[in-house]
JSON list of C-alpha atoms in Angstrom, two decimals:
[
{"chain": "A", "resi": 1, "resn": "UNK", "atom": "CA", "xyz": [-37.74, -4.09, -4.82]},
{"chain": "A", "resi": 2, "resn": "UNK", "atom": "CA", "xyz": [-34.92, -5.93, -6.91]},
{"chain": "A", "resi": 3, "resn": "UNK", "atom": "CA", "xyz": [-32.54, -4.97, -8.91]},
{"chain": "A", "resi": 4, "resn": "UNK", "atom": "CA", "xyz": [-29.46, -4.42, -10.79]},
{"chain": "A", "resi": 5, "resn": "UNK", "atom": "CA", "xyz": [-27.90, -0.76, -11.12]},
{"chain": "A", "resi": 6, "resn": "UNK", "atom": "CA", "xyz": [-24.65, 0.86, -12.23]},
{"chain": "A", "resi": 7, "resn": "UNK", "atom": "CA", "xyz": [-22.72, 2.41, -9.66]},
{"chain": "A", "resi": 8, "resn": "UNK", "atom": "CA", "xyz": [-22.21, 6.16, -10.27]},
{"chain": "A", "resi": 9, "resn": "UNK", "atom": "CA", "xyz": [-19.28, 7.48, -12.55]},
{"chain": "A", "resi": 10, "resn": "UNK", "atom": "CA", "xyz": [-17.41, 8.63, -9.46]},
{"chain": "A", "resi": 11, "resn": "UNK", "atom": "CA", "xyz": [-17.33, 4.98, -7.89]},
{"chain": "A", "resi": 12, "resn": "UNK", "atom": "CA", "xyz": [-16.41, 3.48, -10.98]},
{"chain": "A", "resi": 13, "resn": "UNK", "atom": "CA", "xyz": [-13.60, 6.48, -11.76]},
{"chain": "A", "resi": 14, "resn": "UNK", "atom": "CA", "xyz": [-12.47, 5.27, -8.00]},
{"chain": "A", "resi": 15, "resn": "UNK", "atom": "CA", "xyz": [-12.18, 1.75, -8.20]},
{"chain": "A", "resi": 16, "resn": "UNK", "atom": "CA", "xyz": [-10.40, 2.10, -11.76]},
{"chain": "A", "resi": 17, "resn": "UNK", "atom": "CA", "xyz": [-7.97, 4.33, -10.35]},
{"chain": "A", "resi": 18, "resn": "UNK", "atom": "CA", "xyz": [-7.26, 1.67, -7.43]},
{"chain": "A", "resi": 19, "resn": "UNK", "atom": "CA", "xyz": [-6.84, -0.85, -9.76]},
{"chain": "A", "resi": 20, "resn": "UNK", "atom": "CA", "xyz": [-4.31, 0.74, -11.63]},
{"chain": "A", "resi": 21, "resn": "UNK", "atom": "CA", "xyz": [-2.74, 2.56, -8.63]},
{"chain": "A", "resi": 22, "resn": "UNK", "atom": "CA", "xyz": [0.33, -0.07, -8.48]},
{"chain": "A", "resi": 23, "resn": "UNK", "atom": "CA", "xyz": [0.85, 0.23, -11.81]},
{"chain": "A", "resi": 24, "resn": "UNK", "atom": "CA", "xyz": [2.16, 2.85, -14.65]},
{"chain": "A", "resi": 25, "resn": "UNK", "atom": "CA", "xyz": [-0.71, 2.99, -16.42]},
{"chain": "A", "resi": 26, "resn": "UNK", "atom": "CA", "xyz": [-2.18, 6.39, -16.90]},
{"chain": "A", "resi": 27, "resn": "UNK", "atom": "CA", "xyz": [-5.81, 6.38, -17.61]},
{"chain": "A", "resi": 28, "resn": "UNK", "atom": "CA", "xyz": [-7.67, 8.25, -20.15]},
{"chain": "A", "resi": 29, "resn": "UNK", "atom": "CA", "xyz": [-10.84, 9.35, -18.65]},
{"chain": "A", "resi": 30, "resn": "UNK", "atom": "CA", "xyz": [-12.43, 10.14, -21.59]},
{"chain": "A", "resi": 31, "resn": "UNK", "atom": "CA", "xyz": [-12.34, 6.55, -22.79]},
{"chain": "A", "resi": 32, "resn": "UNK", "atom": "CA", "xyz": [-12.99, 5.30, -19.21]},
{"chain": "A", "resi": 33, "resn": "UNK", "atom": "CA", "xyz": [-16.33, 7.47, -19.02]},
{"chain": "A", "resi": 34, "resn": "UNK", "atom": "CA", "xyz": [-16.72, 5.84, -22.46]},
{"chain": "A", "resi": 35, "resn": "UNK", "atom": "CA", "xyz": [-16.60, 2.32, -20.70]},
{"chain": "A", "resi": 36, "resn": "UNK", "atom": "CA", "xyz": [-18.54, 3.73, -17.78]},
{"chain": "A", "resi": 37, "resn": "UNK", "atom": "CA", "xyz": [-21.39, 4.40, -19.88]},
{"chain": "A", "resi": 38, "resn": "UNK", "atom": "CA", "xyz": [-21.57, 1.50, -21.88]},
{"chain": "A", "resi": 39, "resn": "UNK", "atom": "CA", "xyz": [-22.01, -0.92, -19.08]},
{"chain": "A", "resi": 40, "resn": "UNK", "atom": "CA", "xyz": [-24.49, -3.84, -19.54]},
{"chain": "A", "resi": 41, "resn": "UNK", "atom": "CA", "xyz": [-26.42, -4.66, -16.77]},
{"chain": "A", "resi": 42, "resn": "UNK", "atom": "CA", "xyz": [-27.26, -8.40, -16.06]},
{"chain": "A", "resi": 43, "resn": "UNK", "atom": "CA", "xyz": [-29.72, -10.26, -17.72]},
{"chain": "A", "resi": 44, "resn": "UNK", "atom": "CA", "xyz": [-30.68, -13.89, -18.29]},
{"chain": "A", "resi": 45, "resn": "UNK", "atom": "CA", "xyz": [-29.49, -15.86, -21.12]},
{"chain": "A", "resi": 46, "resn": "UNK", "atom": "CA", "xyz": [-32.76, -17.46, -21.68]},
{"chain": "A", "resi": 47, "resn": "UNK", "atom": "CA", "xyz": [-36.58, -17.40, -19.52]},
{"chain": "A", "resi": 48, "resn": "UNK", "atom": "CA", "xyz": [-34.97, -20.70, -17.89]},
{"chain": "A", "resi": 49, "resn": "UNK", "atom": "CA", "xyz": [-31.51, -19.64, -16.88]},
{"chain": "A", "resi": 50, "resn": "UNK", "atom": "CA", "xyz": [-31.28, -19.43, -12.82]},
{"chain": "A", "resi": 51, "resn": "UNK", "atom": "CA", "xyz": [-28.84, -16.61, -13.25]},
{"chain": "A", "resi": 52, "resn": "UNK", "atom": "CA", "xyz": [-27.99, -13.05, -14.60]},
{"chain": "A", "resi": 53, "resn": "UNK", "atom": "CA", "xyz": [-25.14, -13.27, -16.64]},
{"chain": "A", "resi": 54, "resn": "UNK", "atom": "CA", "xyz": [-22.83, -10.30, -15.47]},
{"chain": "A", "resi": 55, "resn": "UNK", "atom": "CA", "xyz": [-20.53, -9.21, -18.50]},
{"chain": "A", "resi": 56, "resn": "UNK", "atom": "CA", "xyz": [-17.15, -7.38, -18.34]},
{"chain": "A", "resi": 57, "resn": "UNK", "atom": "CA", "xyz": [-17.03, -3.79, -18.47]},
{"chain": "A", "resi": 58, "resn": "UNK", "atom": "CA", "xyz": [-13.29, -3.76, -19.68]},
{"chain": "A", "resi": 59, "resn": "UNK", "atom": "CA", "xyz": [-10.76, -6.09, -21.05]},
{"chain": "A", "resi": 60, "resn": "UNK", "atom": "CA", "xyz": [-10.37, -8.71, -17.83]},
{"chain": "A", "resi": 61, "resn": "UNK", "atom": "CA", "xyz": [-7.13, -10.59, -17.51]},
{"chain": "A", "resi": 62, "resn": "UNK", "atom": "CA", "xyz": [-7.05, -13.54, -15.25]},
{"chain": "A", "resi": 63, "resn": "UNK", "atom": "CA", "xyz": [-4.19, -15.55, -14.50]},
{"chain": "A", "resi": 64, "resn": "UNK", "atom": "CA", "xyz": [-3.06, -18.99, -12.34]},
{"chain": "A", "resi": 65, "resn": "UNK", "atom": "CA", "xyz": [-3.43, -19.06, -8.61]},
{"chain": "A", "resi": 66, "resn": "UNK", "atom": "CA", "xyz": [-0.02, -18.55, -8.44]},
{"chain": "A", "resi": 67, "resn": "UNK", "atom": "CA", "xyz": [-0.27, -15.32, -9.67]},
{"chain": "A", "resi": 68, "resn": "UNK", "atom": "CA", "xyz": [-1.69, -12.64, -6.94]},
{"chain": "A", "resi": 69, "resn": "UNK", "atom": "CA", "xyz": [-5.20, -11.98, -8.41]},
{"chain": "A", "resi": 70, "resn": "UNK", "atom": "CA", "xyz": [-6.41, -8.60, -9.65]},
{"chain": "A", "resi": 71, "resn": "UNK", "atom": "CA", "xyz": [-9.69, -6.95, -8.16]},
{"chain": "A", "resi": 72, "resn": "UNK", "atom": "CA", "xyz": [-11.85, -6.19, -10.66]},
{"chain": "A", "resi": 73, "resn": "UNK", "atom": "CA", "xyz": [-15.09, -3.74, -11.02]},
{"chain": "A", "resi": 74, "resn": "UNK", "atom": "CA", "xyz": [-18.07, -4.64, -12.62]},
{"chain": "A", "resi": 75, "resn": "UNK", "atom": "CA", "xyz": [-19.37, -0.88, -12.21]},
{"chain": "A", "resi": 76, "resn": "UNK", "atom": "CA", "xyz": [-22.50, -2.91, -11.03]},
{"chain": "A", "resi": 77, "resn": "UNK", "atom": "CA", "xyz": [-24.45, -2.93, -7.82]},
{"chain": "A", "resi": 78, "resn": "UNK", "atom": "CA", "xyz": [-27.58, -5.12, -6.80]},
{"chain": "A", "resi": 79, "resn": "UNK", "atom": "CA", "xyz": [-30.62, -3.53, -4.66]},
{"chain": "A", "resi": 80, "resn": "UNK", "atom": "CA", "xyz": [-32.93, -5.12, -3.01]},
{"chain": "A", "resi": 81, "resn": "UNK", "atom": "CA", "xyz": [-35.33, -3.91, 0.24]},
{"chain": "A", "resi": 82, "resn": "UNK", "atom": "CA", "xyz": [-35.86, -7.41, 1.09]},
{"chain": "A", "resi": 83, "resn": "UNK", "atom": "CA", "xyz": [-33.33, -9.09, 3.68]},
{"chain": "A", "resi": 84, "resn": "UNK", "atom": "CA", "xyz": [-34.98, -12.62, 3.30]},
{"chain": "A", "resi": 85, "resn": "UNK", "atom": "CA", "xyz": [-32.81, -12.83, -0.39]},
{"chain": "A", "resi": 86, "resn": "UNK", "atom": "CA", "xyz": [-29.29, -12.45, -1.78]},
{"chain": "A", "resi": 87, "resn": "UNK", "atom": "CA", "xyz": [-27.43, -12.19, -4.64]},
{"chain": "A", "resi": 88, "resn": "UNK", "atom": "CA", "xyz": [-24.82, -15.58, -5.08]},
{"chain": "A", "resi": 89, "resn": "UNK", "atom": "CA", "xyz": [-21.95, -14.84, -7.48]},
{"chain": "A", "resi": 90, "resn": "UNK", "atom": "CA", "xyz": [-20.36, -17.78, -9.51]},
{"chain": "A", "resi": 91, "resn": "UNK", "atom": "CA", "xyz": [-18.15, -17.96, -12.54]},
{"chain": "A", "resi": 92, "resn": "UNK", "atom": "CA", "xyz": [-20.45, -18.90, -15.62]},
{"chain": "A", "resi": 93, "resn": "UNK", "atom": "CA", "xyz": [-20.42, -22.73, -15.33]},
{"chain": "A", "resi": 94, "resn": "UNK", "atom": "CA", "xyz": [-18.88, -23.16, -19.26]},
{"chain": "A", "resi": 95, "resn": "UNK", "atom": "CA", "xyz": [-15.61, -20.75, -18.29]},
{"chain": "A", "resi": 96, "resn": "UNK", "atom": "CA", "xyz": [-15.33, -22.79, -15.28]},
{"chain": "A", "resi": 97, "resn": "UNK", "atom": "CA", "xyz": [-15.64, -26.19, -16.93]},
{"chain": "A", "resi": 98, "resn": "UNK", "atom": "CA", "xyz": [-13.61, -25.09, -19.62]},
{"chain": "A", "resi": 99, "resn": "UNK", "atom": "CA", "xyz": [-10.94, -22.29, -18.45]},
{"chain": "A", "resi": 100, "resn": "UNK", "atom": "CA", "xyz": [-11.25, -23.47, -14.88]},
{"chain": "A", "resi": 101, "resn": "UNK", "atom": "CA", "xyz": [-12.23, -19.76, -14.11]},
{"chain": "A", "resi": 102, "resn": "UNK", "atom": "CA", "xyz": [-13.31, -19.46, -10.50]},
{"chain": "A", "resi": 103, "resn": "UNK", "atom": "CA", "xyz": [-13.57, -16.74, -7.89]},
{"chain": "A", "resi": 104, "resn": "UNK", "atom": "CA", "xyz": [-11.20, -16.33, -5.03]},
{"chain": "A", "resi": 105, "resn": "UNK", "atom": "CA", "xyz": [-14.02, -16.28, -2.24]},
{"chain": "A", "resi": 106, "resn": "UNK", "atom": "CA", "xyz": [-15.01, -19.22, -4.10]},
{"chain": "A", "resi": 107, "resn": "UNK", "atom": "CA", "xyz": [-19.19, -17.66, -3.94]},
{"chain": "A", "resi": 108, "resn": "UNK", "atom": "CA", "xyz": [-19.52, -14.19, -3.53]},
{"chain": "A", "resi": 109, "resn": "UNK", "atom": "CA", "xyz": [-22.41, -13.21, -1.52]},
{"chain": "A", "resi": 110, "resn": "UNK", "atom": "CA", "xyz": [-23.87, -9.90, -1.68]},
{"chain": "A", "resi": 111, "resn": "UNK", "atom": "CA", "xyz": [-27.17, -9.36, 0.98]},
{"chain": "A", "resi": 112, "resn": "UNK", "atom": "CA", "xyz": [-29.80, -6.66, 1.31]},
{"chain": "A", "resi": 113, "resn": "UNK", "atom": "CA", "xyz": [-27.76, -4.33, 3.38]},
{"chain": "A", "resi": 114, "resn": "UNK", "atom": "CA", "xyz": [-24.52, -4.16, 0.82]},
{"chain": "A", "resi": 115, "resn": "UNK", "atom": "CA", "xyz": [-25.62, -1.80, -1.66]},
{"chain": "A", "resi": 116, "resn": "UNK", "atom": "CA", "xyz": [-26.02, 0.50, 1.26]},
{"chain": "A", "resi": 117, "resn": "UNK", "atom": "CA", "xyz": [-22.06, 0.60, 2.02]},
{"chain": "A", "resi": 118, "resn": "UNK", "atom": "CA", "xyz": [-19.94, 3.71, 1.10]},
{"chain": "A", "resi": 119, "resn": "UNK", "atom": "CA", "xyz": [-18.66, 1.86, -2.21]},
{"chain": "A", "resi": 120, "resn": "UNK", "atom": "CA", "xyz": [-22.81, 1.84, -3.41]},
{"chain": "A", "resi": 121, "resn": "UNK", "atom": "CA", "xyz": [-22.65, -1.85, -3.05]},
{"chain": "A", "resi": 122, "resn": "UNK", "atom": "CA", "xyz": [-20.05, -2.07, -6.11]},
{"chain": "A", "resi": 123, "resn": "UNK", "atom": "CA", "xyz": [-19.80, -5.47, -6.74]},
{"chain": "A", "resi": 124, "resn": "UNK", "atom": "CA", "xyz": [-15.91, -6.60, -7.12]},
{"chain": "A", "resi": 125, "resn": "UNK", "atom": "CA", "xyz": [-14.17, -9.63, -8.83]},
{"chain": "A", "resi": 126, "resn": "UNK", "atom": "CA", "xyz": [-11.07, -11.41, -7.88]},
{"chain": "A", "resi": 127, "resn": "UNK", "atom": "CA", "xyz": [-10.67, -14.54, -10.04]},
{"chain": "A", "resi": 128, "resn": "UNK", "atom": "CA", "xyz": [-8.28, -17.07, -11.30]},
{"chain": "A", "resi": 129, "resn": "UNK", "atom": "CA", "xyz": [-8.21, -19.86, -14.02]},
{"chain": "A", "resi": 130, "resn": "UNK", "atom": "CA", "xyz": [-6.26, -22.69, -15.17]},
{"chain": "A", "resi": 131, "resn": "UNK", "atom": "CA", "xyz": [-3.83, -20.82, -17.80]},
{"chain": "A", "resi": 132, "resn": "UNK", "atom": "CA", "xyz": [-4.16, -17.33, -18.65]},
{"chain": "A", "resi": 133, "resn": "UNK", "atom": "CA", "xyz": [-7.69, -16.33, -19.77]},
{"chain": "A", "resi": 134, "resn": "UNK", "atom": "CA", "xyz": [-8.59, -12.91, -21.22]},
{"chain": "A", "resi": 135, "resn": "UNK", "atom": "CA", "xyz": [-12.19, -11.46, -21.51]},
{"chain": "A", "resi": 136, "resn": "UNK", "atom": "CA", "xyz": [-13.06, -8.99, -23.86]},
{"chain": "A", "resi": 137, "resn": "UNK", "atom": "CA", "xyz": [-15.49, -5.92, -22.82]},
{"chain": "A", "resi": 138, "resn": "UNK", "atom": "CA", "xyz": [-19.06, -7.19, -22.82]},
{"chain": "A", "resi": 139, "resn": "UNK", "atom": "CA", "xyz": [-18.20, -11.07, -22.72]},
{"chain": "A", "resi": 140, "resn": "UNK", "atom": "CA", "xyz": [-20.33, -12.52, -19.60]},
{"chain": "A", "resi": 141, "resn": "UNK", "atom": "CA", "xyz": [-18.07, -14.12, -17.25]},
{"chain": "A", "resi": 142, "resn": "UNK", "atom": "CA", "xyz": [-20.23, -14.74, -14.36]},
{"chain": "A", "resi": 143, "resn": "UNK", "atom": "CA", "xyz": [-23.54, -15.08, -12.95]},
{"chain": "A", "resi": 144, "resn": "UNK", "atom": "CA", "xyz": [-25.80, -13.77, -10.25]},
{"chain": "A", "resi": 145, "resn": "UNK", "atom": "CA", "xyz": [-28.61, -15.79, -8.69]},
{"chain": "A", "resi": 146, "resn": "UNK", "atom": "CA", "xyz": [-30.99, -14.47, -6.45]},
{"chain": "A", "resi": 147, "resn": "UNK", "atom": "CA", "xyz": [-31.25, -17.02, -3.42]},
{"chain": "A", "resi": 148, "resn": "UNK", "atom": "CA", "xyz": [-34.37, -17.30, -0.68]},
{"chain": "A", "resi": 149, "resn": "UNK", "atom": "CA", "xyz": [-32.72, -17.77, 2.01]},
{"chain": "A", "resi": 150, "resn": "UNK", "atom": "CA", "xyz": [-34.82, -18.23, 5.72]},
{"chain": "A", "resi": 151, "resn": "UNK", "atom": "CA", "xyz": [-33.41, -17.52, 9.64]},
{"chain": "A", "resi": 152, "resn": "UNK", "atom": "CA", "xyz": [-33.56, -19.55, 12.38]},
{"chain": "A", "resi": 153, "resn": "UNK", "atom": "CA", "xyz": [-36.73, -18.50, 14.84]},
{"chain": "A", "resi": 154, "resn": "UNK", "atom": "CA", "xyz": [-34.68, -17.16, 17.65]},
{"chain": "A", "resi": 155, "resn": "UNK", "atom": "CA", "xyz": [-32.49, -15.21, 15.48]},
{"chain": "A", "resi": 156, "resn": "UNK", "atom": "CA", "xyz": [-31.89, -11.31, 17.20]},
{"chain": "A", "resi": 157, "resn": "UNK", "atom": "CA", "xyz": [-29.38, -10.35, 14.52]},
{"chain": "A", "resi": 158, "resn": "UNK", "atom": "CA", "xyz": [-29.50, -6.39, 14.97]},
{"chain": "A", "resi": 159, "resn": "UNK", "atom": "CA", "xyz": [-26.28, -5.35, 13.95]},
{"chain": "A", "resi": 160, "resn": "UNK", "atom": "CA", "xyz": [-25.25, -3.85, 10.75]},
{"chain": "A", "resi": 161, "resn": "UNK", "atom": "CA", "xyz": [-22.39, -3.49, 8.62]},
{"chain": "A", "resi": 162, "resn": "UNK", "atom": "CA", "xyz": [-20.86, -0.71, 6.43]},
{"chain": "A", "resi": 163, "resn": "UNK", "atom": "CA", "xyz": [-18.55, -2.23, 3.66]},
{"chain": "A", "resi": 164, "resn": "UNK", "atom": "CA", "xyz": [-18.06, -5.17, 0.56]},
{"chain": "A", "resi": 165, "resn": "UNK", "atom": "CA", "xyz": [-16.77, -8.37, 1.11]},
{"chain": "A", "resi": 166, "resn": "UNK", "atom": "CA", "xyz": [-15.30, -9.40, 4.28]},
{"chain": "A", "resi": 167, "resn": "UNK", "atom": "CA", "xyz": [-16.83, -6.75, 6.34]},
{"chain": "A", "resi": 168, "resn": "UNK", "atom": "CA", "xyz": [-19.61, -8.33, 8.38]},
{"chain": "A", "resi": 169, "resn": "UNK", "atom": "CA", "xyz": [-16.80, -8.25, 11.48]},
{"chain": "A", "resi": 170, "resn": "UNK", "atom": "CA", "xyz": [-16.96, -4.46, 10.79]},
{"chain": "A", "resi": 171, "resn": "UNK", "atom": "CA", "xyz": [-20.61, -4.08, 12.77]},
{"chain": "A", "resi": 172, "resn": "UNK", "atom": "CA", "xyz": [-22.28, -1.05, 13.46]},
{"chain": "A", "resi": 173, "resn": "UNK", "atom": "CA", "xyz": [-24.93, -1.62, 16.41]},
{"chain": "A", "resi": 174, "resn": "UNK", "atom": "CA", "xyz": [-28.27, 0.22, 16.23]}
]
């Protein structure tokens, strides 16, 4: 199995709210269930693009370095019950070329076992560009490949991990 889903309204409502938590905005669920609902899930451009184009769920604002970086939600999640794959997260190659969009982790990487984290797997954003570069809801901004990826024959990996990025030192033993 592989695929893309939404996260649930409740995740989404969540990682809104922590987004905005620093600042006085006050949020109109209505209009955020709204968003919620109309979320595109990725898709290729064309039969020979490599990746799924993710697209924004809400109006995205991304700034200079310089300027501390907001997380964003995607309100997306991808599954898979394989562990020899995983998702690698880019910027679209024209906003990078052209806005000098990039992410912060410079590639995300999302693996089998992170859509199984308390979040669903929600799959975050936390970019920068060259000047200040505003997305509009539904513009695609970045792209997922899935990636084959193959372990060394020794390997006795048997931990596992319970969070997004940056928690694989966060293992669970089983």
């Amino acid at each position: 199995m592989i695929k893309f889903e939404k996260v649930s309204w409740e995740e989404y409502k969540k990682a809104i709210e922590e987004l905005c938590s620093n600042r006085l905005v006050d949020i109109d669920y209505d209009a955020l269930r709204e968003e919620w609902e109309n979320i595109k899930l990725p898709t290729r451009a064309t039969r020979d693009s490599a990746g799924y184009d993710f697209y924004a769920p809400c109006i995205m604002n991304f700034y200079p370095s310089a300027v501390p970086a907001t997380i964003y939600p995607t309100g997306i999640r991808f599954i898979t019950d394989r562990d020899d794959i995983f998702l690698m997260c880019v910027p679209r190659s024209g906003l990078g070329f052209k806005k000098g969009l990039r992410l912060w982790n410079t590639t995300g990487i999302i693996d089998s076992a992170y859509w199984k984290s308390d979040n669903e797997g929600h799959i975050k954003v936390k970019m920068s560009a060259k000047a200040i570069t505003t997305l509009k809801p539904g513009q695609a901004f970045m792209q997922g490949i899935i990636v084959p990826f193959l372990k060394v024959d020794a390997d006795d990996a048997i931990a596992e991990r319970n969070g997004g990025f940056g928690s694989t030192d966060r293992k669970v033993n089983k």
